[in-house]
mmCIF file of C-alpha atoms in Angstrom:
data_model
loop_
_atom_site.group_PDB
_atom_site.id
_atom_site.type_symbol
_atom_site.label_atom_id
_atom_site.label_comp_id
_atom_site.label_asym_id
_atom_site.label_seq_id
_atom_site.Cartn_x
_atom_site.Cartn_y
_atom_site.Cartn_z
ATOM 1 C CA SER A 252 -0.075 -0.062 0.014
ATOM 2 C CA THR A 253 1.119 3.588 -0.480
ATOM 3 C CA LEU A 254 0.090 4.879 3.029
ATOM 4 C CA PRO A 255 2.921 5.333 5.562
ATOM 5 C CA ALA A 256 3.260 2.443 8.073
ATOM 6 C CA VAL A 257 1.955 4.600 10.960
ATOM 7 C CA ALA A 258 -1.277 5.329 9.001
ATOM 8 C CA GLU A 259 -1.690 1.618 8.103
ATOM 9 C CA GLU A 260 -1.293 0.632 11.767
ATOM 10 C CA LEU A 261 -3.753 3.256 12.922
ATOM 11 C CA LEU A 262 -6.328 1.927 10.465
ATOM 12 C CA ARG A 263 -5.641 -1.636 11.697
ATOM 13 C CA GLU A 264 -6.116 -0.536 15.360
ATOM 14 C CA ILE A 265 -9.458 1.109 14.425
ATOM 15 C CA ARG A 266 -10.626 -1.996 12.683
ATOM 16 C CA LYS A 267 -9.643 -4.093 15.792
ATOM 17 C CA ALA A 268 -11.246 -1.788 18.364
ATOM 18 C CA PHE A 269 -14.431 -1.518 16.374
ATOM 19 C CA GLN A 270 -14.688 -5.363 16.049
ATOM 20 C CA GLU A 271 -14.215 -5.594 19.740
ATOM 21 C CA SER A 272 -16.412 -2.915 21.130
ATOM 22 C CA SER A 273 -18.391 -1.433 18.120
ATOM 23 C CA HIS A 274 -16.935 1.951 18.742
ATOM 24 C CA VAL A 275 -13.699 3.850 18.070
ATOM 25 C CA PRO A 276 -11.919 5.058 21.227
ATOM 26 C CA ASP A 277 -11.029 8.666 21.563
ATOM 27 C CA ASP A 278 -7.332 8.061 21.452
ATOM 28 C CA LEU A 279 -7.644 6.444 18.011
ATOM 29 C CA LEU A 280 -9.715 9.415 16.785
ATOM 30 C CA LEU A 281 -7.090 11.808 17.980
ATOM 31 C CA GLY A 282 -4.504 9.651 16.206
ATOM 32 C CA LEU A 283 -6.664 10.031 13.073
ATOM 33 C CA LYS A 284 -6.748 13.758 13.405
ATOM 34 C CA PHE A 285 -2.981 13.908 14.064
ATOM 35 C CA ILE A 286 -2.022 11.679 11.088
ATOM 36 C CA PHE A 287 -4.711 12.718 8.540
ATOM 37 C CA GLY A 288 -5.096 16.461 9.607
ATOM 38 C CA PRO A 289 -8.183 18.274 8.281
ATOM 39 C CA ALA A 290 -9.475 15.371 6.310
ATOM 40 C CA ALA A 291 -10.195 13.205 9.498
ATOM 41 C CA VAL A 292 -13.377 14.948 10.739
ATOM 42 C CA PRO A 293 -15.167 15.331 7.331
ATOM 43 C CA ALA A 294 -14.215 11.687 6.487
ATOM 44 C CA LEU A 295 -15.802 10.528 9.753
ATOM 45 C CA ASP A 296 -18.895 12.448 8.799
ATOM 46 C CA LEU A 297 -19.080 10.735 5.368
ATOM 47 C CA VAL A 298 -18.694 7.314 7.233
ATOM 48 C CA ASP A 299 -21.461 8.351 9.608
ATOM 49 C CA GLN A 300 -23.694 9.278 6.707
ATOM 50 C CA ARG A 301 -22.912 5.997 5.053
ATOM 51 C CA SER A 302 -21.734 7.823 1.920
ATOM 52 C CA VAL A 303 -19.299 5.057 0.799
ATOM 53 C CA THR A 304 -20.493 2.448 -1.687
ATOM 54 C CA ARG A 305 -18.205 -0.476 -2.696
ATOM 55 C CA VAL A 306 -18.927 -1.283 -6.409
ATOM 56 C CA ARG A 307 -18.054 -4.778 -7.411
ATOM 57 C CA SER A 308 -18.315 -6.574 -10.798
ATOM 58 C CA PRO A 309 -18.633 -10.372 -11.365
ATOM 59 C CA SER A 310 -14.835 -10.555 -12.209
ATOM 60 C CA GLY A 311 -13.985 -9.228 -8.732
ATOM 61 C CA ARG A 312 -12.969 -5.732 -9.849
ATOM 62 C CA THR A 313 -13.802 -3.257 -7.140
ATOM 63 C CA LEU A 314 -13.987 0.511 -6.824
ATOM 64 C CA TYR A 315 -15.617 2.830 -4.325
ATOM 65 C CA GLN A 316 -17.961 5.663 -4.903
ATOM 66 C CA VAL A 317 -18.241 8.361 -2.247
ATOM 67 C CA LEU A 318 -21.098 10.827 -2.211
ATOM 68 C CA GLY A 319 -19.289 13.997 -1.198
ATOM 69 C CA SER A 320 -20.703 16.731 1.042
ATOM 70 C CA SER A 321 -21.334 18.794 -2.086
ATOM 71 C CA GLY A 322 -23.658 16.166 -3.384
ATOM 72 C CA LYS A 323 -21.143 15.023 -6.124
ATOM 73 C CA LEU A 324 -20.258 11.404 -6.493
ATOM 74 C CA TYR A 325 -16.447 10.708 -6.530
ATOM 75 C CA THR A 326 -14.703 7.490 -7.610
ATOM 76 C CA CYS A 327 -11.977 6.140 -5.376
ATOM 77 C CA TYR A 328 -9.542 3.301 -5.876
ATOM 78 C CA SER A 329 -8.215 2.056 -2.590
ATOM 79 C CA SER A 330 -5.836 -0.470 -4.342
ATOM 80 C CA CYS A 331 -3.861 2.468 -5.781
ATOM 81 C CA HIS A 332 -4.793 5.132 -3.269
ATOM 82 C CA TYR A 333 -6.489 7.565 -5.732
ATOM 83 C CA CYS A 334 -9.651 9.729 -5.726
ATOM 84 C CA THR A 335 -11.197 11.725 -8.529
ATOM 85 C CA CYS A 336 -12.025 14.839 -6.533
ATOM 86 C CA PRO A 337 -10.264 18.194 -7.085
ATOM 87 C CA ALA A 338 -8.875 18.174 -3.508
ATOM 88 C CA PHE A 339 -6.935 14.980 -4.104
ATOM 89 C CA GLY A 340 -5.465 16.302 -7.329
ATOM 90 C CA PHE A 341 -4.429 19.601 -5.667
ATOM 91 C CA SER A 342 -3.593 18.796 -2.040
ATOM 92 C CA VAL A 343 -2.293 15.269 -2.435
ATOM 93 C CA LEU A 344 -0.681 15.118 -5.879
ATOM 94 C CA GLN A 345 0.396 18.768 -6.632
ATOM 95 C CA LYS A 346 1.100 20.132 -3.288
ATOM 96 C CA SER A 347 1.819 17.071 -1.241
ATOM 97 C CA GLU A 348 0.187 18.776 1.749
ATOM 98 C CA SER A 349 -2.016 15.732 2.690
ATOM 99 C CA LEU A 350 -1.710 12.013 2.597
ATOM 100 C CA LEU A 351 -5.194 11.742 1.122
ATOM 101 C CA CYS A 352 -8.482 13.467 0.704
ATOM 102 C CA LYS A 353 -11.533 12.952 2.947
ATOM 103 C CA HIS A 354 -13.205 10.719 0.457
ATOM 104 C CA ILE A 355 -10.397 8.075 0.279
ATOM 105 C CA LEU A 356 -10.039 8.384 4.004
ATOM 106 C CA ALA A 357 -13.690 7.668 4.362
ATOM 107 C CA VAL A 358 -13.232 4.555 2.173
ATOM 108 C CA TYR A 359 -10.475 3.205 4.496
ATOM 109 C CA LEU A 360 -12.553 3.997 7.618
ATOM 110 C CA SER A 361 -15.712 2.499 6.112
ATOM 111 C CA GLN A 362 -13.668 -0.675 5.394
ATOM 112 C CA ALA A 363 -12.469 -0.647 9.037
ATOM 113 C CA VAL A 364 -15.836 -0.373 10.669
ATOM 114 C CA GLY A 365 -17.820 -2.270 8.029
ATOM 115 C CA ALA A 366 -19.895 0.787 6.948
ATOM 116 C CA CYS A 367 -19.706 0.324 3.205
ATOM 117 C CA GLN A 368 -22.851 0.091 1.173
ATOM 118 C CA GLU A 369 -22.671 -2.713 -1.408
ATOM 119 C CA LEU A 370 -23.419 -2.486 -5.051
ATOM 120 C CA ALA A 371 -23.057 -5.391 -7.615
ATOM 121 C CA VAL A 372 -22.823 -4.271 -11.147
ATOM 122 C CA SER A 373 -22.150 -5.933 -14.541
ATOM 123 C CA GLU A 374 -18.749 -5.641 -16.176
ATOM 124 C CA GLU A 375 -20.357 -3.273 -18.740
ATOM 125 C CA GLN A 376 -21.797 -1.055 -15.982
ATOM 126 C CA LEU A 377 -18.382 -0.862 -14.270
ATOM 127 C CA SER A 378 -16.781 0.050 -17.579
ATOM 128 C CA ASN A 379 -19.366 2.820 -17.995
ATOM 129 C CA ILE A 380 -18.549 4.216 -14.489
ATOM 130 C CA LEU A 381 -14.902 4.180 -15.386
ATOM 131 C CA LEU A 382 -15.408 5.807 -18.855
ATOM 132 C CA ALA A 383 -17.692 8.490 -17.288
ATOM 133 C CA GLU A 384 -14.913 9.444 -14.989
ATOM 134 C CA GLU A 385 -12.413 9.661 -17.765
ATOM 135 C CA GLU A 386 -14.808 12.045 -19.654
ATOM 136 C CA ASP A 387 -15.246 14.177 -16.606
ATOM 137 C CA GLU A 388 -11.438 14.630 -16.255
ATOM 138 C CA GLY A 389 -10.924 15.265 -20.057
#
């Protein structure tokens, strides 16, 4: 994965704590804010609102769609640590100010606490989602 070891470990701890007690302790929430900065609180809001959907095709290809606070749907790829939102392109890729945007952090947190919506699609539907994203960027 492309996240620093400390971030990976924190997400593992959050998953473990949530499995044991169905909540995330304050010290781990503070760690989240410390490591991920301003993306932490909005990402937790997205998780609370169940804004993350795992989209899966019969071949097993998976992507995530996150309904942003603005009402726009963003596509996230946890396997390569990428989001289609403008903040990811600017703060993460251009400026290197952040490890990730709130959308991809919401994906990782939703995975950790089992809060992803599930959507099964055909290979053709998945291709259409990917092509639509390409057109938005072009």
